[in-house]
mmCIF file of C-alpha atoms in Angstrom:
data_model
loop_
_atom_site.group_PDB
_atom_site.id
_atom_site.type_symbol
_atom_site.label_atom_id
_atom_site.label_comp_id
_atom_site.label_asym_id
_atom_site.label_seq_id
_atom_site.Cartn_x
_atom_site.Cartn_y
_atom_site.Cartn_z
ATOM 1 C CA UNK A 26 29.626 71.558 192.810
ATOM 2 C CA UNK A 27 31.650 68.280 192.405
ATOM 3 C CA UNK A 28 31.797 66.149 189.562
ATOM 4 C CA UNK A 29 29.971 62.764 189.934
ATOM 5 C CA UNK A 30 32.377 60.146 190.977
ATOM 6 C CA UNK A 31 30.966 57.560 188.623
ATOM 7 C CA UNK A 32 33.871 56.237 186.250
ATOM 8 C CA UNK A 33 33.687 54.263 183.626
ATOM 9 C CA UNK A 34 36.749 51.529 182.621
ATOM 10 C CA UNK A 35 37.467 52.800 178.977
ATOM 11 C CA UNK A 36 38.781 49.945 177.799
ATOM 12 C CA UNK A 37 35.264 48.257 178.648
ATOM 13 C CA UNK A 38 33.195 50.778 177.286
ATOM 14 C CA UNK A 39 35.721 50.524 173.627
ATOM 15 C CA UNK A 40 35.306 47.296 173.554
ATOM 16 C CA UNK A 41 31.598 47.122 173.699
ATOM 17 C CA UNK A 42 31.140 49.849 171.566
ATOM 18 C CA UNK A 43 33.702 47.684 168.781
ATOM 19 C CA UNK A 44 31.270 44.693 169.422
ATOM 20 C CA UNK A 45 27.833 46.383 169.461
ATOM 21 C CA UNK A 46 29.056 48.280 165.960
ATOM 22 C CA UNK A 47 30.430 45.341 164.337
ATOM 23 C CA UNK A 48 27.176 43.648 164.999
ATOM 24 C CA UNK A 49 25.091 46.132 163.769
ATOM 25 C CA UNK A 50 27.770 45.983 160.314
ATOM 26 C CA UNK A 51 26.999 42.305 160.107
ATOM 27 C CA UNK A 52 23.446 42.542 160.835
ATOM 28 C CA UNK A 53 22.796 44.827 157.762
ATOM 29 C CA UNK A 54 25.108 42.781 155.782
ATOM 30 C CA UNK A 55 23.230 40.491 156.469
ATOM 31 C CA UNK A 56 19.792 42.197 155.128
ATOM 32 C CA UNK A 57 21.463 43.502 152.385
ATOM 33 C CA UNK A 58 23.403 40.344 151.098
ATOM 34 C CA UNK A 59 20.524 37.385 152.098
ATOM 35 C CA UNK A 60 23.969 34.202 151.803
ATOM 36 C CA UNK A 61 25.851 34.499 154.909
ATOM 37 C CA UNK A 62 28.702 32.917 152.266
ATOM 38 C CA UNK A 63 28.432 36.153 150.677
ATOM 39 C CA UNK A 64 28.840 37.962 153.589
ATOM 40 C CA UNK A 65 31.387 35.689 154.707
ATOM 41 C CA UNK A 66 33.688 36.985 152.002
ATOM 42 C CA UNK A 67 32.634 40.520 152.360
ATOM 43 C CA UNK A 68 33.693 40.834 156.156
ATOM 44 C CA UNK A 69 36.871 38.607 155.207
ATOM 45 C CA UNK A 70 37.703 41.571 152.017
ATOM 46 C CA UNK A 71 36.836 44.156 154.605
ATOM 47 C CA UNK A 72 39.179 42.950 157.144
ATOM 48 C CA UNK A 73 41.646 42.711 154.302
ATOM 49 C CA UNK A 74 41.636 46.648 153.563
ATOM 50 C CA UNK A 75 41.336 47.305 157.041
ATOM 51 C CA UNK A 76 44.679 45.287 157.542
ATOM 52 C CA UNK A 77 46.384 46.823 154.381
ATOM 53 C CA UNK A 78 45.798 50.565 156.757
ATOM 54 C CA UNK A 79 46.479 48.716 160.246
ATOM 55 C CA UNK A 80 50.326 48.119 159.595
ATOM 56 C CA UNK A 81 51.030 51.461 159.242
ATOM 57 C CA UNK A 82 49.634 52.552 162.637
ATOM 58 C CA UNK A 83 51.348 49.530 163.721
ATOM 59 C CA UNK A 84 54.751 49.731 162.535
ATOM 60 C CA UNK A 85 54.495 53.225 163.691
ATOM 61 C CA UNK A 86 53.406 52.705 166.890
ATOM 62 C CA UNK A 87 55.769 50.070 167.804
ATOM 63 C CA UNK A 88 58.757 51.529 165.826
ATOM 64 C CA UNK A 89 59.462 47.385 165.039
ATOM 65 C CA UNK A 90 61.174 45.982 162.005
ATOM 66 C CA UNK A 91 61.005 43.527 159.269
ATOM 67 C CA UNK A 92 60.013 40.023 160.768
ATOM 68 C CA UNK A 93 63.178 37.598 161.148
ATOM 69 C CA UNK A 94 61.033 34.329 160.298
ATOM 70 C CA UNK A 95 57.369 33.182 160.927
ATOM 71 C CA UNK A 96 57.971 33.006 164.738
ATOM 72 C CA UNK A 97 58.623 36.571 164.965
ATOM 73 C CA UNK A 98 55.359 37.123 162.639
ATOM 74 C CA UNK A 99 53.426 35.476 165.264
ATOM 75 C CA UNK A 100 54.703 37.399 168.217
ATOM 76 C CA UNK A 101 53.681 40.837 166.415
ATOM 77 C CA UNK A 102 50.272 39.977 165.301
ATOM 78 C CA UNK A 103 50.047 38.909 168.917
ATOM 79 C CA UNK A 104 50.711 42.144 170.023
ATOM 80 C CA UNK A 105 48.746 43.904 167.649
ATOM 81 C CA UNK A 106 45.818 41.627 168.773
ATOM 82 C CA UNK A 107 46.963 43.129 172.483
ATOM 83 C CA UNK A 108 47.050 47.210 171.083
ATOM 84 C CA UNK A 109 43.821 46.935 168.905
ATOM 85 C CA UNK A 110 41.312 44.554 170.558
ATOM 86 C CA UNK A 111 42.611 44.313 174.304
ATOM 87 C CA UNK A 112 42.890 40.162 174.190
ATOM 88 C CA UNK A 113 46.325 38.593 174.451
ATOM 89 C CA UNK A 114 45.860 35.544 172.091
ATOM 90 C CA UNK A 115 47.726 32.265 172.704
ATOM 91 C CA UNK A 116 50.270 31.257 169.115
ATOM 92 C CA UNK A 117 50.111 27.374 169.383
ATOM 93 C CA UNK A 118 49.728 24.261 167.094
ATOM 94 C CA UNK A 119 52.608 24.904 165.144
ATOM 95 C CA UNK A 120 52.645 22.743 161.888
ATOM 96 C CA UNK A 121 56.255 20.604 161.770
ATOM 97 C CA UNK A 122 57.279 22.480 158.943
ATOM 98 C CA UNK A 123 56.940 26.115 161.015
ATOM 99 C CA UNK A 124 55.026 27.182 158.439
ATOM 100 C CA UNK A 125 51.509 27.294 160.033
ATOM 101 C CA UNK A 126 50.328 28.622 163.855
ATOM 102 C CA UNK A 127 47.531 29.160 165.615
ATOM 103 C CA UNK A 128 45.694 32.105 167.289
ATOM 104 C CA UNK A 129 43.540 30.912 170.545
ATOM 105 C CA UNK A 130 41.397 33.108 171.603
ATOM 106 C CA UNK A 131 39.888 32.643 174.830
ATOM 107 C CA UNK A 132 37.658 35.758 175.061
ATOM 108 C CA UNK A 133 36.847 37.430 171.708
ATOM 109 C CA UNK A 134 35.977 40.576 172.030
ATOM 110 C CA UNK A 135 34.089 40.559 168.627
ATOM 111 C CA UNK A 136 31.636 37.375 170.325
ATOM 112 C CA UNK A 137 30.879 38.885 173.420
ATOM 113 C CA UNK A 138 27.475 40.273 173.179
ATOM 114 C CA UNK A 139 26.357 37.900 170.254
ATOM 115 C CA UNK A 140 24.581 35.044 169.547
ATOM 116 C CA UNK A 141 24.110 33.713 165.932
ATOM 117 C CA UNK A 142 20.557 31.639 165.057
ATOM 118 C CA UNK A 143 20.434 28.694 163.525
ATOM 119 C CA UNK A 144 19.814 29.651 160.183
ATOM 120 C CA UNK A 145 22.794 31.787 160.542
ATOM 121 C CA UNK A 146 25.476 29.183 161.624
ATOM 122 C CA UNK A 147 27.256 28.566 158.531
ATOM 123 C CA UNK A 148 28.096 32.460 158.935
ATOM 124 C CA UNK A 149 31.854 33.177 159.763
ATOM 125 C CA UNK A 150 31.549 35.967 162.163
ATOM 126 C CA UNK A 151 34.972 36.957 162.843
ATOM 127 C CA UNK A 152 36.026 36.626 159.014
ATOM 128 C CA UNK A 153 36.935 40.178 159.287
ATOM 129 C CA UNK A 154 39.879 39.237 161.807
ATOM 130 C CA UNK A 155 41.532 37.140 159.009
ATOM 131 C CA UNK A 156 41.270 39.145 156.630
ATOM 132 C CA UNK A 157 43.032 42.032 158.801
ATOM 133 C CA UNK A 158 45.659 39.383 159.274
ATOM 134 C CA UNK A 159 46.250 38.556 155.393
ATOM 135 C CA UNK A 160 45.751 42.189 154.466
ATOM 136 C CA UNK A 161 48.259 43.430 156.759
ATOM 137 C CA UNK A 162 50.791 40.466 156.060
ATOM 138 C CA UNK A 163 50.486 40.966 152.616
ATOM 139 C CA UNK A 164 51.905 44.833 152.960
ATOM 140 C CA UNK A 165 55.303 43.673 154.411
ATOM 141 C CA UNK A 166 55.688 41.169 152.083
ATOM 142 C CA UNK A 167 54.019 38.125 153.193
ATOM 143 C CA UNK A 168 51.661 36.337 151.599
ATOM 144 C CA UNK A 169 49.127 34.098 153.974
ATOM 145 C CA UNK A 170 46.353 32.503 154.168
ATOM 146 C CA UNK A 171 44.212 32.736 157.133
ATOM 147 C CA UNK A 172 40.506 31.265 158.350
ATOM 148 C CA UNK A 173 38.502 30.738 161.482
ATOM 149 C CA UNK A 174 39.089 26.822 162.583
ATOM 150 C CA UNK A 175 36.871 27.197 165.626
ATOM 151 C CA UNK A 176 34.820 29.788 167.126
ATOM 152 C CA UNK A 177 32.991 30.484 170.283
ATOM 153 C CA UNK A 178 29.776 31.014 168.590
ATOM 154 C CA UNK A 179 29.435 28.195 167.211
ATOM 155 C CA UNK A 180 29.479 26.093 170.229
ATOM 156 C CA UNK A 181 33.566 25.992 170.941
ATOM 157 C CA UNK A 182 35.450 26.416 174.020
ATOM 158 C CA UNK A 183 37.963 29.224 172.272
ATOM 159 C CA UNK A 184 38.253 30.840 168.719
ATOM 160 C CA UNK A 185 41.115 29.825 166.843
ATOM 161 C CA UNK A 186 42.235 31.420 163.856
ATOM 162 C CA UNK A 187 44.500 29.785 161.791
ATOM 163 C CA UNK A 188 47.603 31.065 159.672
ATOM 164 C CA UNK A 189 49.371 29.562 157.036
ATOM 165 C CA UNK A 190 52.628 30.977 154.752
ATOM 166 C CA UNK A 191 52.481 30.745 151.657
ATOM 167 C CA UNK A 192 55.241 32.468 149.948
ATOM 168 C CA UNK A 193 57.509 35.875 150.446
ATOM 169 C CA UNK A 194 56.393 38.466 148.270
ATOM 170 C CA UNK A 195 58.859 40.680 145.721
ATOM 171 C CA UNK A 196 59.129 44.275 145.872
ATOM 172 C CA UNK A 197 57.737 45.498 142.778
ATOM 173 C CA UNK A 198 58.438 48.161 141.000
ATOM 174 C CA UNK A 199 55.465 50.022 139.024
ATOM 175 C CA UNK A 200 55.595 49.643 135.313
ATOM 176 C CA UNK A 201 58.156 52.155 133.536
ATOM 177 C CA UNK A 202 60.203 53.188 137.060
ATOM 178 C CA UNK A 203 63.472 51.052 136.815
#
């Protein structure tokens, strides 16, 4: 007997299964929180943690170094957009100072099978995205700010998600180790 010749493209079937199980996460965040500001925050603090684990895999998997300046910044999280969610993001609006960018994201991968209701649109659905951004930033020393400045489900053409330095962060030593 022969195996059945039906494949699947796993990268399609990952990247439903991402967006069907974040949904469900919101959805029961949702029923368990009743303020979509709360659970604005919460996916925005769970992004953060997931980002504080992310740039290990990351700096493993890419073997890269320290970031030269906020350019360079960019051009990793746009790869890491590339390795963990399969979308190659456009960095744009650059502030004059350099210290501000832009993430466009045509197709988000977490938007794809959603649509939010009306009582639901102050909701900020891909929170967990900056948070993953600060979290991770804030591991190699970087500390940003990050939020959603457009998003596909509520109406736009693109998500953007911007990011904004704020200051290098010291190495600190732990109490009592000098």
């Amino acid at each position: 007997m022969s195996r059945s010749s039906t494949r699947f493209d796993t990268k399609k079937v990952n990247s439903e299964l991402v967006t069907l199980t974040y949904g469900a996460l919101v959805a029961q965040m949702i029923k368990d929180l009743d303020n979509t500001d709360d659970v604005s925050k919460q996916l925005e603090r769970l992004g953060y943690n997931m980002g504080v684990r992310l740039i290990e895999d990351f700096l493993a998997k890419t073997g890269t170094g320290r970031c030269l300046d906020l350019k360079d910044t960019a051009d990793k999280i746009q790869t890491a957009f590339r390795m963990y969610l399969g979308v190659q993001p456009n960095v744009t609006n650059w502030s004059p100072a350099g210290d501000e960018f832009s993430f466009m994201l045509d197709n988000n991968p977490l938007t794809e099978l959603v649509e939010l209701p009306d009582d639901l649109k102050g909701l900020r659905y891909c929170n967990i995205i900056c948070g993953v951004i600060r979290g991770a930033l804030e591991m190699v020393q970087l500390d940003v700010q990050s939020w959603i400045v457009q998003d596909q489900l509520r109406g736009d053409t693109s998500t953007e998600v911007r990011v904004k330095f704020i200051r290098r962060l010291e190495d600190a030593m732990p109490a009592g180790e000098d």
